[in-house]
Amino acid sequence: MLGRILSLFMMASLTAALAAGADMGEGTKAEELNIPAIVMFFIFVAATLGITYWASKRTKSASDFYTAGGGITGTQNGTAIAGDYMSAASFLGITGMVYLKGYDGLIFSIGFLVGWPIILFMISEQLRNLGKYTFADVTAYRLKQKPVRILAALGSISVVVLYLIAQMVGAGKLIEILFGMDYEFAVVLVGILMILYVAFGGMLATTWVQIIKAVLLLAGTTFMSIMVMAEFGFSFDALFTQATEIHSKGVEIMSPGGLVSDPVSAISLGIALMFGTAGLPHILMRFFTVADAKEARKSVFVATGLIGYFYVLTFIMGFGAIVLVLGAENGIYLAADGVTLKGMNNMAAVWLAHAVGGDYFLGFISAVAFATILAVVSGLTLAGASAISHDLYANVFVKGKLDERKEMNVSKMATVAIGIAAIIFGIAFEKQNIAFVVALAFTIAASANFPVLFMSIFWKKLTTRGAVLGGYVGLISALVLVILGPVVWTQILGNAEAIVPYKFPAVFSVPMAFIAIWFFSITDKSEDAKRCQEEFDAQDIRCQTGIGSHGAVAH
Amino acid sequence: MTQEQVQQIKNNPKYQKLVSTRSRFAWTLTIVMLVVYYAFILFIAFSPETLGTKISPDGMATWGIPVGIAIIVFAFAMTGVYVRRANGEFDGLLNELKNDIEKEMN
């Protein structure tokens, strides 16, 4: 009932605000109001709010809220993971990077993808067998709950907040350009929608928003890629030849270039992307939505296929954009300077949609881009809210002595709080250089979350002290090295020279975390250390077989 | 699970076989994936011109492109290989093991 009232209220306010946005758009730098895009976006919002209403009736217990009751199939979950992972940063960012730098864009795609097999071999079924709602269930399985949960919650919340800032700022700018709405209004709209999806529909609504978005995004990008290839008679050589003729960098776009100029940065980026994926709380949480290890594995298979396919398309689209957008007659997609794209260089995919499919297809892709942002921020918000309610509130403050209803209420309050925080951050960071925040999020995930999770699954001698100190070493070193690095220290703080010359510090912070975990574990002679080690065998049996795991009995 | 049950399962030959074959398989695939990926990264770091070599003198395509696409396809294929064996052979072994355990407990 509440859901319904809110949806109606939402629709009404959306219409009113859109009209207001159109008026305000006149005086600002925003483009004209894009009617097809707005109509298609409305259809998406109406459909997803309908799903949220449906999901809210089925979301009764904490397990429903956090994991959709474990009733998602492997194929559905794999598609949802793809929907969660193919963020606007990958869709617009990587296509934009291929458009700007050519081959270097592919390096990022590969880095974002190769984490998935590792997750499958080492993490996914183990998580499913050991955990319940959050990855901290696994890290705290045999260690002392309180300190390990606090560490995991800090790691999760840092990653979620950084990722959210990037998505919100990106969303605001994108919507400003595509829909002709005001930046602040766009950010508030995204924030309110994600609160509605998550607070009322929980994991079930979030999952379906992600599935729908994944299908729309894959359909749209497939169509665009086919249209691009058709322009060149389905000949890659024709595409590449024309692209090198038009691009100012010429043949350089065909080989690895300046993006990862020094070896340390290249290797470090590789580590951050590969292991960062295995430490993203919103991704890890998705493995608890399926019934058993078998479905968890199937999820990764489906997700890897869809994500890999999508990255191949971004490469085609990026090159297509060089010829069809940069090389378009009269420079219709270029800003006044005749070099950069209208809006920003990340808009390559969007203008390509116009070049191959006209106004209506541009509208469709704009709506898909908006849907993409909504799906990703919803997953992030749910993961952040779970860290607060399940890890901090339920297991630290009241130490497991609470009823489910209360935990769910805390979760919903946390959802609202995160939504409001995301709106505030989104507005505060509008004019900031936020390029580093996603890299920072991956670095923290790889340095703080992944080492502790990995060692807690595989290493018998891990102790509470080792996990906690090692986790903080990873978290703090990642933060400090990024702050002292070239992006924050010189570009943002305006200092002349960076103290740490590397953009991506994962090559240092990840080993530091592992070494600290190892050292503080083997030197730990406490009673608790002995207990942690003794309990490993029982944990390992459950990890290997799934005997005793949550939800595995519900056939 | 009591200490006794833990020992009982640990001593079950089916459990030992499941754990050792699956771990060996998972670690082998992990190492293969790491080697393939970091070989690629090291080429980018130390010898970017290798990947920038043209495939044929008349065309524009460089070796880096099929290699990059091949790594994506390979990563997906690896997940397929693992899922096939894990959901077939390993889960079969696991079910036998679970039957054993049930019998022992009754």
XYZ file of C-alpha atoms in Angstrom, chain A residues 103 106-107 110-111 113-114 117-118 120-122 125 237 240-241 244 251 254-256 260 263 266-267 270-271 274-275 294 297-298 301 304-305 308 311-312 315 454 534 537-538 540-541 544-545 547, chain B residues 1 6 9-10 15 19 22 26-27 29-30 33-34 37-38 40-42 44-46 48 51-52 59-62 64-65 68-69 71-72 75-76 78-80 82-83 86-87 91 94 97-98 101:
96
model
C 43.536 0.308 -27.922
C 40.557 -2.523 -24.374
C 43.197 -2.883 -21.638
C 40.213 -6.950 -20.070
C 41.218 -5.948 -16.549
C 36.776 -8.991 -16.963
C 39.603 -11.259 -15.804
C 37.166 -16.427 -13.495
C 39.145 -15.889 -10.284
C 34.459 -18.355 -9.778
C 37.436 -20.570 -8.908
C 38.165 -19.098 -5.491
C 30.771 -21.087 -4.120
C 40.034 -3.461 -41.503
C 40.250 0.577 -38.403
C 41.619 2.178 -41.566
C 43.184 5.938 -38.055
C 47.930 4.746 -36.211
C 45.973 0.666 -32.777
C 48.548 -0.149 -30.095
C 49.017 0.270 -26.300
C 49.684 2.861 -18.705
C 55.464 -0.773 -15.878
C 50.449 -1.189 -15.646
C 50.945 -4.022 -13.174
C 46.078 -5.021 -13.365
C 46.072 -6.026 -9.694
C 41.452 -8.104 -11.068
C 41.268 -8.420 -7.285
C 25.758 -24.940 -8.224
C 28.785 -21.078 -10.268
C 26.241 -20.812 -13.049
C 29.438 -18.276 -16.048
C 31.286 -13.491 -17.476
C 29.788 -14.280 -20.871
C 32.832 -10.150 -21.947
C 33.251 -5.268 -23.600
C 33.860 -6.508 -27.133
C 35.522 -1.675 -28.487
C 40.537 -14.827 0.729
C 40.775 -25.116 15.686
C 38.279 -27.652 9.883
C 34.557 -27.375 10.540
C 36.326 -25.871 5.649
C 33.942 -28.823 5.551
C 33.680 -27.537 0.584
C 30.341 -29.323 0.853
C 26.519 -28.941 4.549
C 29.044 -29.923 13.809
C 34.379 -33.170 11.618
C 34.007 -36.368 7.345
C 37.682 -35.450 7.063
C 35.654 -36.103 0.956
C 38.643 -31.640 -1.888
C 38.614 -29.751 -6.896
C 40.594 -24.612 -9.253
C 44.178 -23.599 -8.474
C 42.802 -22.754 -13.676
C 43.521 -19.737 -11.447
C 44.349 -17.259 -15.868
C 46.883 -15.224 -13.882
C 46.601 -11.986 -17.937
C 49.893 -10.890 -16.426
C 49.521 -9.546 -21.400
C 50.083 -6.824 -18.779
C 53.857 -7.339 -18.896
C 51.954 -3.673 -22.247
C 54.375 -2.562 -19.561
C 57.659 -3.540 -21.167
C 53.963 -2.261 -26.087
C 51.204 -5.764 -29.482
C 51.232 -2.846 -31.907
C 45.707 -3.718 -43.145
C 45.507 -1.597 -40.029
C 44.677 -4.309 -37.471
C 47.442 -5.021 -34.974
C 47.023 -6.562 -29.897
C 43.402 -6.688 -31.011
C 42.897 -8.836 -26.379
C 39.650 -10.323 -27.689
C 41.801 -13.128 -23.564
C 38.160 -12.123 -23.076
C 38.316 -16.040 -19.603
C 34.733 -16.940 -20.476
C 37.625 -21.015 -18.473
C 34.496 -20.317 -16.463
C 32.654 -22.755 -18.741
C 35.130 -25.077 -14.441
C 31.334 -24.920 -14.173
C 32.116 -28.701 -10.913
C 28.395 -29.023 -11.604
C 28.693 -32.317 -7.456
C 29.514 -34.443 -3.264
C 29.531 -38.071 0.121
C 26.338 -36.587 1.506
C 27.260 -38.944 5.884
